[in-house]
CSV table of C-alpha atoms in Angstrom, one decimal:
chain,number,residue,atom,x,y,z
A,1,UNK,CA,-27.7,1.6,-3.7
A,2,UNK,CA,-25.1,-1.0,-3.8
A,3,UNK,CA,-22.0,-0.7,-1.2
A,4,UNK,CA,-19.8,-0.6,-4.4
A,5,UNK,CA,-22.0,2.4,-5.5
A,6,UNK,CA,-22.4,4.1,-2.2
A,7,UNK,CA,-18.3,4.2,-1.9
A,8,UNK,CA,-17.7,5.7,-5.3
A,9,UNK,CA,-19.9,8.2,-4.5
A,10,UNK,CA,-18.9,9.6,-1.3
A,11,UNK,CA,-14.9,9.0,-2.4
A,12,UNK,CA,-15.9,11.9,-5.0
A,13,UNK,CA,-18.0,14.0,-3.2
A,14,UNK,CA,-18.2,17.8,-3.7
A,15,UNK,CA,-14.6,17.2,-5.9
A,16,UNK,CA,-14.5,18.8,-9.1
A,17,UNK,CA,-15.7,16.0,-11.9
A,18,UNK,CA,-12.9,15.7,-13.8
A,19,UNK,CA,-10.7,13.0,-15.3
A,20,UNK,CA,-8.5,13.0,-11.7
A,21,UNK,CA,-11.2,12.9,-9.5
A,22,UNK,CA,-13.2,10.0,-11.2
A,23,UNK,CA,-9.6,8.3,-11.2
A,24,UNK,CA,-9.2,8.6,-7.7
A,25,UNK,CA,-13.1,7.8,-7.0
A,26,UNK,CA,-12.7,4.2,-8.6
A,27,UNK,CA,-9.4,3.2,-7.5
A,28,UNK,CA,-10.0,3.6,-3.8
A,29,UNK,CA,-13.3,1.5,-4.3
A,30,UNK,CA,-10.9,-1.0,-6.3
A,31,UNK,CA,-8.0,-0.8,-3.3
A,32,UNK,CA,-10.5,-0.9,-0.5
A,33,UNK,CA,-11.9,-4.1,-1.6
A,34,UNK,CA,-15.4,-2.4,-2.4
A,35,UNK,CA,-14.8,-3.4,-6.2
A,36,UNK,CA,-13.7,-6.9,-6.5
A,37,UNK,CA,-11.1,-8.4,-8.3
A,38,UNK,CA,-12.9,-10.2,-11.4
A,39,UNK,CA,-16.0,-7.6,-11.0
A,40,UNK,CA,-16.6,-5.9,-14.4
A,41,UNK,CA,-16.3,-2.5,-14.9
A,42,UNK,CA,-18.4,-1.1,-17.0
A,43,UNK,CA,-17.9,2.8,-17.9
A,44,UNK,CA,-21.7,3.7,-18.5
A,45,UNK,CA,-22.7,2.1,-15.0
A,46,UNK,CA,-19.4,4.2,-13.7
A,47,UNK,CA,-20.5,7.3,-15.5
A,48,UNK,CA,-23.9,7.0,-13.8
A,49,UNK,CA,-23.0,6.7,-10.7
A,50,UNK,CA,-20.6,9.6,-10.6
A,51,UNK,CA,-22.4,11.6,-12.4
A,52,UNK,CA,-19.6,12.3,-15.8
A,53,UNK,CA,-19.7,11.5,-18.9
A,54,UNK,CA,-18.3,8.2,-20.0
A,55,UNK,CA,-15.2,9.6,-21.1
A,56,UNK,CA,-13.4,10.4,-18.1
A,57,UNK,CA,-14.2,7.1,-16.7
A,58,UNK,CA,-12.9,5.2,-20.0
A,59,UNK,CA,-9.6,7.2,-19.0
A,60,UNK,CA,-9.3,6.7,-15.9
A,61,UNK,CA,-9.5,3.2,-16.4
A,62,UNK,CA,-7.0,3.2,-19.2
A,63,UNK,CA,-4.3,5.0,-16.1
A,64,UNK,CA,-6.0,2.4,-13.8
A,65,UNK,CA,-4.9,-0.5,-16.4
A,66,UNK,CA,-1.5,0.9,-16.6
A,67,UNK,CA,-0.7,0.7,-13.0
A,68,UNK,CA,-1.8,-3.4,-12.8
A,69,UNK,CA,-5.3,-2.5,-11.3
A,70,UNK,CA,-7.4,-3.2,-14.3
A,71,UNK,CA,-7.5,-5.7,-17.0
A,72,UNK,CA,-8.3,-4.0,-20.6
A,73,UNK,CA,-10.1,-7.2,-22.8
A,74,UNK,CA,-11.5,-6.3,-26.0
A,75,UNK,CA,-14.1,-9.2,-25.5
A,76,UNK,CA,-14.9,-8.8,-21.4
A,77,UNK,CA,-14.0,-5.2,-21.8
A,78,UNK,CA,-12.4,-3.5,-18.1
A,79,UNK,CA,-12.5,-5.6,-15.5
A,80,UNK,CA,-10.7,-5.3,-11.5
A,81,UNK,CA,-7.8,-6.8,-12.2
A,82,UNK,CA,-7.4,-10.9,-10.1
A,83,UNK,CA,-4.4,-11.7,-8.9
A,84,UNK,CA,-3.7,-15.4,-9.1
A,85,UNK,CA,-1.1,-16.8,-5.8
A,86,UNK,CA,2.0,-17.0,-8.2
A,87,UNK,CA,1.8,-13.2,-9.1
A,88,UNK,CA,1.0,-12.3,-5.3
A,89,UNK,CA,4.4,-14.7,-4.3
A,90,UNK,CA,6.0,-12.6,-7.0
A,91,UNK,CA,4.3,-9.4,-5.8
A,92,UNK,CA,5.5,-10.0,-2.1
A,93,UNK,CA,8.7,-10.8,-3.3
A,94,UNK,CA,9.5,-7.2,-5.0
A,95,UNK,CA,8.5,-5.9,-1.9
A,96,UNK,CA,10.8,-7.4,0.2
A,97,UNK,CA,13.9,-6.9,-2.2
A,98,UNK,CA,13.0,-2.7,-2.4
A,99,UNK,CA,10.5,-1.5,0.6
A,100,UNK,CA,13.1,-2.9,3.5
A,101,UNK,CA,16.5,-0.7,1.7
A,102,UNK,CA,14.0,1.9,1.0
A,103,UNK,CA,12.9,2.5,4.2
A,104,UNK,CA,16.2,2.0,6.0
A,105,UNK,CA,17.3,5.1,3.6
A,106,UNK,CA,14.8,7.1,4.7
A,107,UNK,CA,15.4,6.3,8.2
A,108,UNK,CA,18.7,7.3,7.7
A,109,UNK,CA,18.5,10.3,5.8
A,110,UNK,CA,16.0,11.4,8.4
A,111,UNK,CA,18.6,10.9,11.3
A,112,UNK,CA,21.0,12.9,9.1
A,113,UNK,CA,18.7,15.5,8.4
A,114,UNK,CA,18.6,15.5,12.4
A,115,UNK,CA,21.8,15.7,13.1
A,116,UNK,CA,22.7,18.7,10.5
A,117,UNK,CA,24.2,21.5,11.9
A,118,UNK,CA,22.0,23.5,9.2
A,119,UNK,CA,18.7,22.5,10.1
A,120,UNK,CA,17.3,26.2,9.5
A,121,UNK,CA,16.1,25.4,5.7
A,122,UNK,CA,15.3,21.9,6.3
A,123,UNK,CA,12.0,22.1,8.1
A,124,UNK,CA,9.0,19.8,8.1
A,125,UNK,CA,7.9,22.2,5.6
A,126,UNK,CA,10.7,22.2,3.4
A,127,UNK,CA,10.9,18.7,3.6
A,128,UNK,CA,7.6,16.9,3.8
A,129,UNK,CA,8.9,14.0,2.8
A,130,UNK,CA,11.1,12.7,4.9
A,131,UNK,CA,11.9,13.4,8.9
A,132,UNK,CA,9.6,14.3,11.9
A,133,UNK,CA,7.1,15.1,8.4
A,134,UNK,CA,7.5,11.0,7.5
A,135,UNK,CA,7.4,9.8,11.0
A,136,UNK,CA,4.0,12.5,11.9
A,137,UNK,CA,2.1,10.5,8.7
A,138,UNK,CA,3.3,6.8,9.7
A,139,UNK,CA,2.4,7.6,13.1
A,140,UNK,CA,-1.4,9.7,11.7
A,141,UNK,CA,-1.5,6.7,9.8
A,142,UNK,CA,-1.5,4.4,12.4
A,143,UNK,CA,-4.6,6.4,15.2
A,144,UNK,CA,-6.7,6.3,11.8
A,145,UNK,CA,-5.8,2.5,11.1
A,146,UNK,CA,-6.9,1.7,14.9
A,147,UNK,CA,-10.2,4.0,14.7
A,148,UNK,CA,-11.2,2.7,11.7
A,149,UNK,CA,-14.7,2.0,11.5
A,150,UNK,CA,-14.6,-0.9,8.6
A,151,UNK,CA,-12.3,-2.5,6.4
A,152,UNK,CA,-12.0,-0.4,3.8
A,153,UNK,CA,-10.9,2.6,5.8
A,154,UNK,CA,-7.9,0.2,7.6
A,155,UNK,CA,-7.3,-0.7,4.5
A,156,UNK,CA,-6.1,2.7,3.0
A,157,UNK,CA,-4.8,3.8,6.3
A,158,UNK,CA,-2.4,0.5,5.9
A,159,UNK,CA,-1.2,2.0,2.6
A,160,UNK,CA,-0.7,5.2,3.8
A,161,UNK,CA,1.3,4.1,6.5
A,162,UNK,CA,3.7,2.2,4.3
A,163,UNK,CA,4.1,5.0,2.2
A,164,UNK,CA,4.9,7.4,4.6
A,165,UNK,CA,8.2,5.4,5.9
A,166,UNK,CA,9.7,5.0,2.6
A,167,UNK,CA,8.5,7.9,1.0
A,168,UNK,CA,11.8,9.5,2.1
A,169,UNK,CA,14.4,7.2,0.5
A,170,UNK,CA,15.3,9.8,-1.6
A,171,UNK,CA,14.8,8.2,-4.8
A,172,UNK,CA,11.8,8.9,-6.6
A,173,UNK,CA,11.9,6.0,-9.4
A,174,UNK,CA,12.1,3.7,-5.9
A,175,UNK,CA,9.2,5.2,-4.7
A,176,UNK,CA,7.2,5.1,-7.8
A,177,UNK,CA,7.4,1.3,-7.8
A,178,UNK,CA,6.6,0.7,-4.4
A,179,UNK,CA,3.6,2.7,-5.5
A,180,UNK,CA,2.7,0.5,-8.3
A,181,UNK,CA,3.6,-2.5,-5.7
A,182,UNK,CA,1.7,-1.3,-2.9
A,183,UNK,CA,-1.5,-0.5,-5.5
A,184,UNK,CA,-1.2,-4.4,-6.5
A,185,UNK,CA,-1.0,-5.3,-2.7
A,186,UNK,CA,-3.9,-4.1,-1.9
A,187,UNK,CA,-5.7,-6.2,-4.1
A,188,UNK,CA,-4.5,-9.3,-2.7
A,189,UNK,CA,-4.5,-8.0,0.9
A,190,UNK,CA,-8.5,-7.2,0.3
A,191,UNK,CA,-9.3,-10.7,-0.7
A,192,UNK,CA,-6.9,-12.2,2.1
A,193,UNK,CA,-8.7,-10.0,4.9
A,194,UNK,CA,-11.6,-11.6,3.8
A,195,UNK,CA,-10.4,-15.4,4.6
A,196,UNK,CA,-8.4,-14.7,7.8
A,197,UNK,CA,-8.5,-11.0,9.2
A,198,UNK,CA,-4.9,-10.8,10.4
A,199,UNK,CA,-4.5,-6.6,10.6
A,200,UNK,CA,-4.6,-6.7,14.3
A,201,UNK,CA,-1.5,-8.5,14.3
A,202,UNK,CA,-0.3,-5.9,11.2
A,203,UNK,CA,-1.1,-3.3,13.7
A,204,UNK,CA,1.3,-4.2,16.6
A,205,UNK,CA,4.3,-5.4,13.7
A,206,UNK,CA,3.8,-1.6,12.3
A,207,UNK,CA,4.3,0.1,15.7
A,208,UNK,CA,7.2,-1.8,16.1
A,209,UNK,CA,8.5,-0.4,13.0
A,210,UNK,CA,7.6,3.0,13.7
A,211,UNK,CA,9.3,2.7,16.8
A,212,UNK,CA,12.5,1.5,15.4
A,213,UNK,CA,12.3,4.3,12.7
A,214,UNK,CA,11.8,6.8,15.2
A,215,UNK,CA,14.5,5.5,17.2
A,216,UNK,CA,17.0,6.3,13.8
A,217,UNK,CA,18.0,2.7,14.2
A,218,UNK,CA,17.4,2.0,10.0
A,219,UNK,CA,19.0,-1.5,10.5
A,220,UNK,CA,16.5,-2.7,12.6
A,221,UNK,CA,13.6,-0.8,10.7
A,222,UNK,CA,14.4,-2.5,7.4
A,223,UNK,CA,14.8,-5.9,9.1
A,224,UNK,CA,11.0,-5.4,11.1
A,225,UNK,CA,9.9,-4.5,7.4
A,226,UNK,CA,11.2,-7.1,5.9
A,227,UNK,CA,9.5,-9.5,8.8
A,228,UNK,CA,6.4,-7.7,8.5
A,229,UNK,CA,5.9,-8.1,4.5
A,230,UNK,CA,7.2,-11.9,4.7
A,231,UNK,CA,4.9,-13.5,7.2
A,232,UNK,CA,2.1,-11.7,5.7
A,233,UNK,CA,3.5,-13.9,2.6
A,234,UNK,CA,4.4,-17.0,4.7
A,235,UNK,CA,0.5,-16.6,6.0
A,236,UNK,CA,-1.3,-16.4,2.8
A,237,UNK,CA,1.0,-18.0,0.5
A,238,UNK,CA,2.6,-20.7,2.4
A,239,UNK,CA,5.2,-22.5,0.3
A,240,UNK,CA,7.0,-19.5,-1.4
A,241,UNK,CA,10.2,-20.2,-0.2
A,242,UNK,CA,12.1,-16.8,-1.9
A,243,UNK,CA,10.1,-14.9,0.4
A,244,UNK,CA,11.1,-16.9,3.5
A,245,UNK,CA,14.6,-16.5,2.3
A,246,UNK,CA,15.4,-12.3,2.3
A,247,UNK,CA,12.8,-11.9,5.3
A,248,UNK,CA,15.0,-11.4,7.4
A,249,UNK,CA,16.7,-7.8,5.6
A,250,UNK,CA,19.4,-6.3,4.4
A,251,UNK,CA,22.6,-7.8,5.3
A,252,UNK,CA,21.1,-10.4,7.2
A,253,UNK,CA,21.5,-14.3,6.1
A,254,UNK,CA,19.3,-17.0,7.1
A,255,UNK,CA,18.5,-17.3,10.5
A,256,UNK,CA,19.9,-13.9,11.4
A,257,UNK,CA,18.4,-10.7,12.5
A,258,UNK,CA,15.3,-10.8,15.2
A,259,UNK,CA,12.0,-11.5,14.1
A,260,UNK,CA,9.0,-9.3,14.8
A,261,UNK,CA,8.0,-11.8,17.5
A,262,UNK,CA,11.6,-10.9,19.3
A,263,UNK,CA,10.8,-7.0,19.5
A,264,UNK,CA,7.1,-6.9,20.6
């Protein structure tokens, strides 16, 4: 059993085989780098191996072609989707004009949330997306990131701790393209893992973050975010000087605003 194979079937497990479950099945093998960008995908193989028919697999790839993760060709037919360095630059570049304001929002909404006088119905409970809830998930995030036993499992830890800091901005069309963004990520932070494996670096830049966020100090957490996502860029795409220009966040011209290097 290939390791391709072996993923898709333990991400599906003892799930009910539906349409949702094979969608979820091959995306994480697509965003964990276990399906590679260029690799065909072919539904009866895919069927086979998750045990369905073909036709929740040719729908789940039609969803997974919507979001940018697949390529639909009526010659190659579905394919993981390859990302040349011009739509990464472009990719990286979206993320650093939204993720840093979306996270300083949620960072400040959390601190108001906080300092509420009425505070009896808004609970972690009542509000899983955003306050000690967001910070609890960044932080799970993190201890699963750092006990991570291979790539693939970093990987979607990563993603989940991303997520979990801006998922509070309070504006869910915001957060449904930093979903789309963050899926297209992944597919270039996979293949850049491979050539130079920077996460432990990722992993001290996101603690700072978390720390800033936790601290309520939203300023400083978009500006750490905005760091984080542009030397990642300046890394792996060296030359793309729009990223180099707003890395330093909101409010913050050229030369302003501490880098990550400053804060750890």
């Amino acid at each position: 059993m290939s390791t391709a194979e072996a993923f898709l079937t333990g991400s599906v497990g003892a799930i009910p085989l539906r349409t949702a479950a094979v969608l979820d099945a091959i995306k994480r093998a697509i965003l964990a780098g276990e399906l590679r960008p260029g690799q065909s995908l072919v539904e009866a193989e895919l069927a086979q191996r998750l045990g369905v028919s073909k036709t929740p697999v040719r729908e789940a790839l039609k969803t997974l072609a919507g979001a940018g993760l697949v390529t639909m060709s009526p010659y190659r037919g579905a394919t993981v989707r390859a990302i040349d360095a011009d739509t990464a630059r472009s990719i990286y570049d979206m993320r650093l004009l939204l993720e840093p304001e979306a996270v300083r929002r949620a960072v400040l909404r959390a601190a108001a949330e906080a300092d509420s006088a009425d505070t009896s119905n808004l609970t972690a409970e009542r509000s899983p997306a955003g306050g000690a809830a967001g910070l609890a998930a960044a932080r799970a995030a993190l201890e699963r990131a750092d006990a991570a036993a291979d790539e693939a499992e970093r990987s979607m830890a990563n993603r989940e701790f991303h997520r979990a800091l801006y998922l509070g901005c309070g504006n869910p069309l915001l957060v449904g393209v930093l979903d789309d963004l963050r899926d297209q990520t992944a597919l270039v932070s996979a293949a850049a893992w491979q050539r130079e494996p920077s996460w432990r670096q990722e992993a001290g830049e996101h603690r700072a973050i978390l720390a800033a966020a936790a601290a309520g100090d939203a300023d400083h957490a978009a500006r750490l975010v905005a760091a984080h996502i542009g030397s990642f860029a300046a890394r792996h795409f060296p030359g793309a000087s729009p990223l180099r220009g707003v890395a330093h966040g909101p409010g913050q011209g050229a030369g302003h605003g501490p880098g990550l290097e400053e804060v750890q």
